[in-house]
Every structure is written in C-alpha cells, then in structure tokens.
Coordinates of C-alpha atoms in Angstrom, one line a residue:
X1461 CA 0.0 0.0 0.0
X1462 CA 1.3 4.0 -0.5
X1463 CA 2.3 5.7 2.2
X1464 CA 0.7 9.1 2.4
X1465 CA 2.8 11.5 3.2
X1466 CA 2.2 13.4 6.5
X1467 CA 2.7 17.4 6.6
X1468 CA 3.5 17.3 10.4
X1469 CA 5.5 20.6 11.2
X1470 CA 7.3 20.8 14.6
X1471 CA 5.9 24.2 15.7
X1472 CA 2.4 23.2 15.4
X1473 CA 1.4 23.0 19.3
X1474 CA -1.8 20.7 18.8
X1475 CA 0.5 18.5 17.2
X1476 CA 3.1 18.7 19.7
X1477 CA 0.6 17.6 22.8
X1478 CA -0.8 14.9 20.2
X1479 CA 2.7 13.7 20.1
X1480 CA 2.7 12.9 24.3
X1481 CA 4.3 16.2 25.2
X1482 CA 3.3 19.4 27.0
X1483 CA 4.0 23.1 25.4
X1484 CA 4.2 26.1 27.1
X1485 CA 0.1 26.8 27.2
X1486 CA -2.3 24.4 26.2
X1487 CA -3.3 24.6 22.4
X1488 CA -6.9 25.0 21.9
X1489 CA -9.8 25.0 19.0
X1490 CA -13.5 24.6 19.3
X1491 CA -16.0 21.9 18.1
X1492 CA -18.5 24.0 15.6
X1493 CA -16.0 27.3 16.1
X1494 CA -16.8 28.1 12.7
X1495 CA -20.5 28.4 12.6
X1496 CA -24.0 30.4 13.0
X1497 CA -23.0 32.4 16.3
X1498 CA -20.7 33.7 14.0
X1499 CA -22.1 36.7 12.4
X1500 CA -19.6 36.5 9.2
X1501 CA -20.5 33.1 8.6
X1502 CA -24.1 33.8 8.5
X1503 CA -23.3 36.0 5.6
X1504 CA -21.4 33.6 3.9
X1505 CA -23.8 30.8 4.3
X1506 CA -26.7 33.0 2.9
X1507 CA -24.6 33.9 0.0
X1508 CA -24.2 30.0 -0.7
X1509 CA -28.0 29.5 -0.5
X1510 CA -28.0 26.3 1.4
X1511 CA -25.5 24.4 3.9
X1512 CA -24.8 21.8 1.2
X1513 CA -24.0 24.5 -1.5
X1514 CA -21.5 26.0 1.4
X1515 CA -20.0 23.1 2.1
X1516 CA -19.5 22.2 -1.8
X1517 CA -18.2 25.3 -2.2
X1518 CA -14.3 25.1 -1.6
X1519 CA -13.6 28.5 -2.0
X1520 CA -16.2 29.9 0.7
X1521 CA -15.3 26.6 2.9
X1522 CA -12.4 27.2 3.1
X1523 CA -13.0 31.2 4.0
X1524 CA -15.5 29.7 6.6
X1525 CA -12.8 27.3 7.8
X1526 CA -10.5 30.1 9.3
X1527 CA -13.6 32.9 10.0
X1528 CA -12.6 31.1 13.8
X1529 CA -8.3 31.3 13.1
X1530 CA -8.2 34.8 12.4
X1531 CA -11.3 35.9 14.7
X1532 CA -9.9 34.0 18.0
X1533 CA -6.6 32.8 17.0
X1534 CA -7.4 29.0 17.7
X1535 CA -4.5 26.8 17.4
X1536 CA -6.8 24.0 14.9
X1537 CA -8.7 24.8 12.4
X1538 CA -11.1 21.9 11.7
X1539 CA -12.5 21.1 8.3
X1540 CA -15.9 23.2 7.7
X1541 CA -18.0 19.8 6.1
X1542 CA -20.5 17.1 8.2
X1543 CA -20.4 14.0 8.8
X1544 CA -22.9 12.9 6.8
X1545 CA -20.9 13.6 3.3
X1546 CA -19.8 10.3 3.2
X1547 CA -23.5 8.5 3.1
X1548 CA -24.0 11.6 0.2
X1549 CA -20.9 10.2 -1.8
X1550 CA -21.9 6.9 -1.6
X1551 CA -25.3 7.9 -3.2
X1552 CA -27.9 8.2 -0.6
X1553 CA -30.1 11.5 -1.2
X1554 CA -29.2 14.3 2.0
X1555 CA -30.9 17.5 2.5
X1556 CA -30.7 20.2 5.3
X1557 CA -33.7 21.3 6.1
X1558 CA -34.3 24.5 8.1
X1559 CA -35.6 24.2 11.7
X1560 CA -35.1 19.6 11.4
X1561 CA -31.5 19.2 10.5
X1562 CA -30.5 16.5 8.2
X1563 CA -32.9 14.4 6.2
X1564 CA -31.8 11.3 4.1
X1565 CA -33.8 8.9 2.3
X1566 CA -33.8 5.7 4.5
X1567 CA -31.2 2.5 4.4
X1568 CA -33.2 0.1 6.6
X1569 CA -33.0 -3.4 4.9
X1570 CA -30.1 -5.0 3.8
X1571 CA -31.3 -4.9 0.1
X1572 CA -31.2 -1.1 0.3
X1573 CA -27.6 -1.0 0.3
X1574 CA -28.1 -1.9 -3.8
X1575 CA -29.0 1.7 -3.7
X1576 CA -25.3 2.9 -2.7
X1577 CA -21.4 2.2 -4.2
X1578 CA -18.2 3.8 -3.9
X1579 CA -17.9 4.5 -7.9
X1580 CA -18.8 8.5 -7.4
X1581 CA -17.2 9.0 -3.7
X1582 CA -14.2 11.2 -4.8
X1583 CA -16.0 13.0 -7.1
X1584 CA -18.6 13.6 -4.8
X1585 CA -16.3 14.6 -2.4
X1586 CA -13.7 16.4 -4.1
X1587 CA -15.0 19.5 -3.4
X1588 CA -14.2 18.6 0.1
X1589 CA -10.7 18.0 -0.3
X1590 CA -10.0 21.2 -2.8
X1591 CA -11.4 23.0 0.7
X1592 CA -8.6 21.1 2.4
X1593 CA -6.2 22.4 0.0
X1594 CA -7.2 26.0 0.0
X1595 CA -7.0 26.0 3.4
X1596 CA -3.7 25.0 4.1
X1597 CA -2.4 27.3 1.5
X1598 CA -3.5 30.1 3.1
X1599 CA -3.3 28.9 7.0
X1600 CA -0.8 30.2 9.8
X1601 CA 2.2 27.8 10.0
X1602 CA 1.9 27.5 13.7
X1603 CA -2.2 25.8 13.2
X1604 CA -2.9 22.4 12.9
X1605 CA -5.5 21.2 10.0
X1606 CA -8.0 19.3 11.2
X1607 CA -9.7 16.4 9.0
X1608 CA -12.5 14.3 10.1
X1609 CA -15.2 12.0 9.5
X1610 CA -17.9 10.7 11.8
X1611 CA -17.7 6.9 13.9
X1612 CA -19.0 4.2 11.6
X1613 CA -21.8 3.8 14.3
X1614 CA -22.8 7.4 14.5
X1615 CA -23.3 7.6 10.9
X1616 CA -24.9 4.7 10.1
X1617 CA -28.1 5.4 12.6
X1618 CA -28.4 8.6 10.6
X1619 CA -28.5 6.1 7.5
X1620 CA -31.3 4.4 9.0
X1621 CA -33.1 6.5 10.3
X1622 CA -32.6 9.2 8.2
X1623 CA -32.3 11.9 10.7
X1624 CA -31.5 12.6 13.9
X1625 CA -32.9 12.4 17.3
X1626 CA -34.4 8.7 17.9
X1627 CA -32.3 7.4 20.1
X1628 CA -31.0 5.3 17.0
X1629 CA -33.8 2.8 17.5
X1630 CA -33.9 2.4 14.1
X1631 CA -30.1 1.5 13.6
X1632 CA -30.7 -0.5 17.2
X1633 CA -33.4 -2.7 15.8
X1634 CA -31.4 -3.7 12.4
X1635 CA -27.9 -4.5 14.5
X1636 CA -29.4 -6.3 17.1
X1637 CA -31.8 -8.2 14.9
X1638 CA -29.6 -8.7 11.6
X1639 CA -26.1 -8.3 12.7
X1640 CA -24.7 -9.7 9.5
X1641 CA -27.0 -7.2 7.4
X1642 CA -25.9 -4.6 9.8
X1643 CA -22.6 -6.0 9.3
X1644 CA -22.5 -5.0 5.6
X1645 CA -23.6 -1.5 6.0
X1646 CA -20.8 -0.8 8.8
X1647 CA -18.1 -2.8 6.2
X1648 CA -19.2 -0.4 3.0
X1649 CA -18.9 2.5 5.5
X1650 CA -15.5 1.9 6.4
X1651 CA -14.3 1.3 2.9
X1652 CA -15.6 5.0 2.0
X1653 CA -14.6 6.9 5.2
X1654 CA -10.8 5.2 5.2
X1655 CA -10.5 6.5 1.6
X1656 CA -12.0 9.5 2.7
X1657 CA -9.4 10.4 5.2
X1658 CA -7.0 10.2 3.4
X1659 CA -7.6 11.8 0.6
X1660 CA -8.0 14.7 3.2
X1661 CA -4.6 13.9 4.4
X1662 CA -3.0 13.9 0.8
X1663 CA -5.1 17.4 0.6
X1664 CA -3.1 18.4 3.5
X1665 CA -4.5 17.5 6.5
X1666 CA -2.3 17.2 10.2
X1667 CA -5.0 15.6 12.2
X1668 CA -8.2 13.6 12.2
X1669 CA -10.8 13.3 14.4
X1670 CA -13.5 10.6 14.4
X1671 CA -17.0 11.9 15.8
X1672 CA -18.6 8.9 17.1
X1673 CA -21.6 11.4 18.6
X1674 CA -23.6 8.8 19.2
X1675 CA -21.3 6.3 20.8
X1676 CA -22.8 6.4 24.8
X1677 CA -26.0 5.0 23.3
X1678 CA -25.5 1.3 23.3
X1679 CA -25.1 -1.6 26.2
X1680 CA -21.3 -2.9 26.4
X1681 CA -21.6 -5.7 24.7
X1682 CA -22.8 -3.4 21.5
X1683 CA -20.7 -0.9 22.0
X1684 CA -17.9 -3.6 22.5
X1685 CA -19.1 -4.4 18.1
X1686 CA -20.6 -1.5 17.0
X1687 CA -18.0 1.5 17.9
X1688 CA -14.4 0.1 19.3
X1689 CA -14.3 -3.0 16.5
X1690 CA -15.4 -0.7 14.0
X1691 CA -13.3 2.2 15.1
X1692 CA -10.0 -0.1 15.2
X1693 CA -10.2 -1.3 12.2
X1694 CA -10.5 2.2 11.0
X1695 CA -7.6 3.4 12.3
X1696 CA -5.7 0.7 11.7
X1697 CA -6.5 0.7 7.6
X1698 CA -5.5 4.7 8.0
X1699 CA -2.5 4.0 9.9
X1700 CA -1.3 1.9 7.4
X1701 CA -1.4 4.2 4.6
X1702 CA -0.7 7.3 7.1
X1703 CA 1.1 6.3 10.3
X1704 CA 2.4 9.5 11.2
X1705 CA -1.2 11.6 10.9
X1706 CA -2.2 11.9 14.6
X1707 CA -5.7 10.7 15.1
X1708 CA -7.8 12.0 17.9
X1709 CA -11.3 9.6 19.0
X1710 CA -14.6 11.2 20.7
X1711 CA -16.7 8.5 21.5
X1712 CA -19.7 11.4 23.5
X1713 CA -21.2 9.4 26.2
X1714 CA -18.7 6.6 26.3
X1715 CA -18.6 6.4 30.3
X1716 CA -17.0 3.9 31.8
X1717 CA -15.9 2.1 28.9
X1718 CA -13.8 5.0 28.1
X1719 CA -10.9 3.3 28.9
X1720 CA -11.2 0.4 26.7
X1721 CA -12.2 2.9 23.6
X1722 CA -9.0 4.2 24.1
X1723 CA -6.8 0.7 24.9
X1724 CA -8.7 -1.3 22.2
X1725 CA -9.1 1.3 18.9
X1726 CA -5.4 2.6 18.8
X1727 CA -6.5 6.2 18.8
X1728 CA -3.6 8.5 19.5
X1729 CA -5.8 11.3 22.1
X1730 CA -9.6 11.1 23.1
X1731 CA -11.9 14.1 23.2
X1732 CA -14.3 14.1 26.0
X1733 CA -17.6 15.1 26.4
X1734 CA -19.0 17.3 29.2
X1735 CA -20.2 14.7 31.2
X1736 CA -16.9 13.3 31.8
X1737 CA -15.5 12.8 34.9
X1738 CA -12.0 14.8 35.1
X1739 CA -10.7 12.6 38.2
X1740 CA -11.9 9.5 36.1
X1741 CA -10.5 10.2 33.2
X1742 CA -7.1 11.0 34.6
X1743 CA -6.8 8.3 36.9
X1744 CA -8.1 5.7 34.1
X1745 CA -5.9 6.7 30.4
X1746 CA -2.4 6.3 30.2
X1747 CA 0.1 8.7 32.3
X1748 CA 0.8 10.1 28.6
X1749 CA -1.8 10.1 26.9
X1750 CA -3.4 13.0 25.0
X1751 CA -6.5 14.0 26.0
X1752 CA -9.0 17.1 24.9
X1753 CA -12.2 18.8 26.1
X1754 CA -14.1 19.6 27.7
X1755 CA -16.0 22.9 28.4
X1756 CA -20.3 22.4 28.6
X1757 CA -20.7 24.8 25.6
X1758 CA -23.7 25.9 27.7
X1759 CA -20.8 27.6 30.0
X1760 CA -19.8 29.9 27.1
X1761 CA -23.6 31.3 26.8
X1762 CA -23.8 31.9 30.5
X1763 CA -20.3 33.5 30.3
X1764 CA -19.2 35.1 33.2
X1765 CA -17.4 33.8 36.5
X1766 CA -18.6 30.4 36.3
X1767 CA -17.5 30.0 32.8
X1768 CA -13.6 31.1 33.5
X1769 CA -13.8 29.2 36.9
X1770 CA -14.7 25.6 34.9
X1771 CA -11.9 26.3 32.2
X1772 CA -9.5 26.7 35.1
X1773 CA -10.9 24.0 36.5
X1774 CA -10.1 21.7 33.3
X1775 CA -6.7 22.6 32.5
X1776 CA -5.7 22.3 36.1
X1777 CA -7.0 18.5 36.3
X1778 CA -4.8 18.2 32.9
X1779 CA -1.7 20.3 34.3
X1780 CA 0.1 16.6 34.3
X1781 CA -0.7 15.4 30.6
X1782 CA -0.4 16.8 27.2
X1783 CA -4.1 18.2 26.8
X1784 CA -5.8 20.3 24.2
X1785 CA -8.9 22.6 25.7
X1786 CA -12.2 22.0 24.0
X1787 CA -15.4 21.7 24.1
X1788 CA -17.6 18.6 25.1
X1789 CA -19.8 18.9 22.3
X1790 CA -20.1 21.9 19.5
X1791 CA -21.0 25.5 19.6
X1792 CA -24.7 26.4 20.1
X1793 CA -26.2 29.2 17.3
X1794 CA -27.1 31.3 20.3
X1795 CA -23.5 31.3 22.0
X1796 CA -22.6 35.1 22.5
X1797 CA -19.5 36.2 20.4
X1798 CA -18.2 38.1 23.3
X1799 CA -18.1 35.0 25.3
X1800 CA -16.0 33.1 23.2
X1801 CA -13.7 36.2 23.1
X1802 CA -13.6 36.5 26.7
X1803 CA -12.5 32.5 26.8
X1804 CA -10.3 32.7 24.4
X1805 CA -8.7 36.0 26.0
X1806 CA -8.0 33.7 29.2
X1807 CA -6.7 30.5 27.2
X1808 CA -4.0 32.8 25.6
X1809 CA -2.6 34.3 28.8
X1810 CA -3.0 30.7 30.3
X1811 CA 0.2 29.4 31.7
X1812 CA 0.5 25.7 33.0
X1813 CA 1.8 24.7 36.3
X1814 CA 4.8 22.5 36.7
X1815 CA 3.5 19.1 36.6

C-alpha cells in the first residue's frame, strides 16, 4: 500500500501535545468554532443558498474554515464539512432542512444497500478535499488542519433513520436483529470513510478526528461491536497508509468504557464530552496520553465567572498530561460572540503549572 505522506510541522502545538508532550500553554480550537454564532458566517452561508452549496463550495469553505483562526486565534482549524458527506458520496439522497436538521432517504434493509457504491465517492467529495487544499495554502504555519469523519456507528443510525434524534432505534433494531446485514452496512462505511481520510490527508490534513456522537448509546456488549471494533479497524486501515497523521477519537457518552475505547481502537488522544468525569479520566488513560475537552458549551452562553472558573478547573485537572482545551460537544447558534472572546482572552494568557 502508499504511504501518504504526512505534513506534520514541529511548531504546530496541537500536534506537539498529540505527540505525548506538553508546550508552554495548552493549544486549543472549538467543536462548531466556525458556525451560525458567527455573524460572518451567517453571511457567507446566505450567499451559498444552502448548507450543502457551502460546504461544496471550496472556495467559501475554506473562508469559513479560518472565520474562527483569524477571529480568536485557535491553534486548529477543523475542516468546515459534516459528517454525513460520506452516506451523500456513496449515493444516498441528503438534504438540510431549516428548523429539522439532516434528512436522508432511508437505508433500513439490507437490500437497500443496492442503492449505494463507492464508484462517485471522490467525485462527490472532491470538493471537500480542494477545501482542504485552500485551506492549508493560506493557514498560519503554527495551526494544525483538522480532518474528520464521523464513527462508523454514528453515521450509520443517521442512514437508517434518516435523521437525527431517535435514540437510533432504528439502527438498534437492524444490529441487534440482523447483525450480519448490519454488518454489511458498517463494512461499506469503512471502505468509503478510510479512503475518505485520506484523501483529506494527501489534501493536507495534520489531524483527524473521528466523531462517534452517538457512541454512549449502546449496552457494552454493543458498544464492544458496533463502535471500538469498527473504530479499530478504522484506524488501523488509516494507519497503514498514514502512520504518522495523529488521530484523535470522541466516543460522547462513552462512560465507563472509556478506557477500553481508548486501549482497544489505537487512537492517538480522546476528546471528552461534558459529562466526563475529570478525576476519572485522569486516573483511568495512560500517564501520557493525550487528552482534549471539555468545556459544557452551555458555559460559554452563561459566560461570566462560572465560565472562567470551569476552564480553570479543566486545565488544572490536565496540568500533568499533554491536553488540548475543548469543548464537550459543539458551539450552540445562540453562544454570544463576546463570550467566546472573553474565553479565548483567558486561554491565551493561560500558563501551566509544573506538573
């Protein structure tokens, strides 16, 4: 198999905490940073006409890619795209619709999957990976590009159900009834999102993230086959062509099996959500291990006190390990701006104590 090539650079501070060590002050970047709390990206996605035109649209994607970079000076710029590109490349009809979110047309049966084939996934998604290109070109030196797709879980209960928001009972009632049907869906996933990671990498990518949003859902036993299997062989196929592209997991809701996400999928940091217990998390990964997260984006629309206090509160539990502040989930549209200045204000002038 190729090697890709990876565009590591040594001044990149993400990448130098995703490599097990500690720079002067935590690097940070937000989930959603670039988004609709965001007056200029409002403008932008208006201009577009709809999310999917945006998000097809490499020259304004890539323009609403650093609207964050330049407006807070994050140290990652993550990817402006969704998770649900890859179901869309493979064929399965995706819409946006105001005020519901995504809407596909159904995969529930294991006939369905007739309906979907790699054949068009690059040139589906190459507008995706000319973003990643014009983004790096014109990209601070000191960033770190982010690539991403979602967990093969997360996106296959959107597959099934179609959209959002059922507690994947859909997705539930095909794995648990038809795990070899199941089975199929998850296999045709991975081939599409391992080749679509990398060609994000070859367009310049220095990270990946794997959203699994949806991962806290299942008992262990399913979440034992239906996010760490899956997950592991997904790094492991990326790995291969790309060993030296850092790849950070966020399995939201993942509890106590946190540990064994992280011993068992070969992920090189794990984002965690809000409801993560700092002390647990700590005591539980490796002494080394990267980890990322993870502010209640709820904090940044309070603001205030209470806000600065729990960001203090999260790099002080990290002091000891190579850490990247975050979010636990993404941005909310109603997030003041002034908030996420004031945050930002305090992670630049942050400076860790000895561990």
């Amino acid at each position: 198999m190729n090697t890709v090539m990876s565009s590591t650079a040594p001044e990149k501070p993400m990448l130098t905490v995703l490599s097990g060590k500690k720079p002067k002050r935590p690097p940070f970047w937000f989930m959603r940073q670039a988004g609709r709390y965001l007056s200029e990206y409002r403008e932008m996605r208006a201009r577009a006409g709809s999310f999917l035109d945006l998000v097809y649209a490499p020259e304004m994607a890539a323009e609403v890619t650093l609207q964050p970079v330049k407006r807070f000076g994050t140290d990652g710029a993550i990817l402006f795209s969704d998770i649900l590109i890859v179901p869309h490349a493979l064929g399965q009809t995706l819409d946006f619709k105001h005020g519901e979110g995504p809407v596909l047309d159904p995969i529930t049966k294991t006939s369905d999957l007739s309906r979907l084939s790699l054949d068009q996934l690059h040139k589906i998604a190459g507008p995706v990976y000319e973003t990643v290109r014009q983004v790096k070109a014109d990209m601070p030196p000191h960033v770190a590009l982010i690539g991403f797709s979602g967990g093969l879980w997360t996106v296959a209960s959107y597959m099934v159900a179609g959209r959002g928001g059922d507690d994947q009972r859909a997705a539930k009632r095909w794995a648990y009834g038809d795990p070899e049907g199941f089975g199929q869906l998850l296999a045709l996933l991975e081939d599409a999102t391992v080749a679509y990671l990398l060609e994000q990498v070859k367009a310049g990518a220095d990270v990946l993230q794997i959203f699994d949003s949806w991962a806290g859902n299942l008992p262990e036993p399913m979440f034992t086959d239906l996010v760490i299997a899956p997950t592991s062989r997904l790094v492991t196929r990326v790995k291969e062509a790309a060993p030296h592209i850092p790849i950070i997991g966020f399995p939201r809701g993942a509890g106590p099996l946190l540990g064994r996400y992280v011993a068992e999928t070969g992920v090189d940091a794990v984002s965690l959500d809000t409801g993560m217990c700092l002390t647990y998390a700590d005591e539980t990964l490796p002494r080394n291990f990267p980890t990322q997260g993870n502010l209640d984006p709820q904090m940044v629309v309070a603001g205030g006190p209470m806000m600065e206090r729990e960001m203090a509160r999260i790099l002080t539990s990290f002091h000891s390990r190579p850490h990247i502040f975050n979010l636990g989930h993404g941005f909310v549209p109603e997030t003041p701006v002034a908030h996420v200045e004031a945050l930002v204000g305090r992670l630049h002038d942050w400076q860790d104590t000895p561990a």
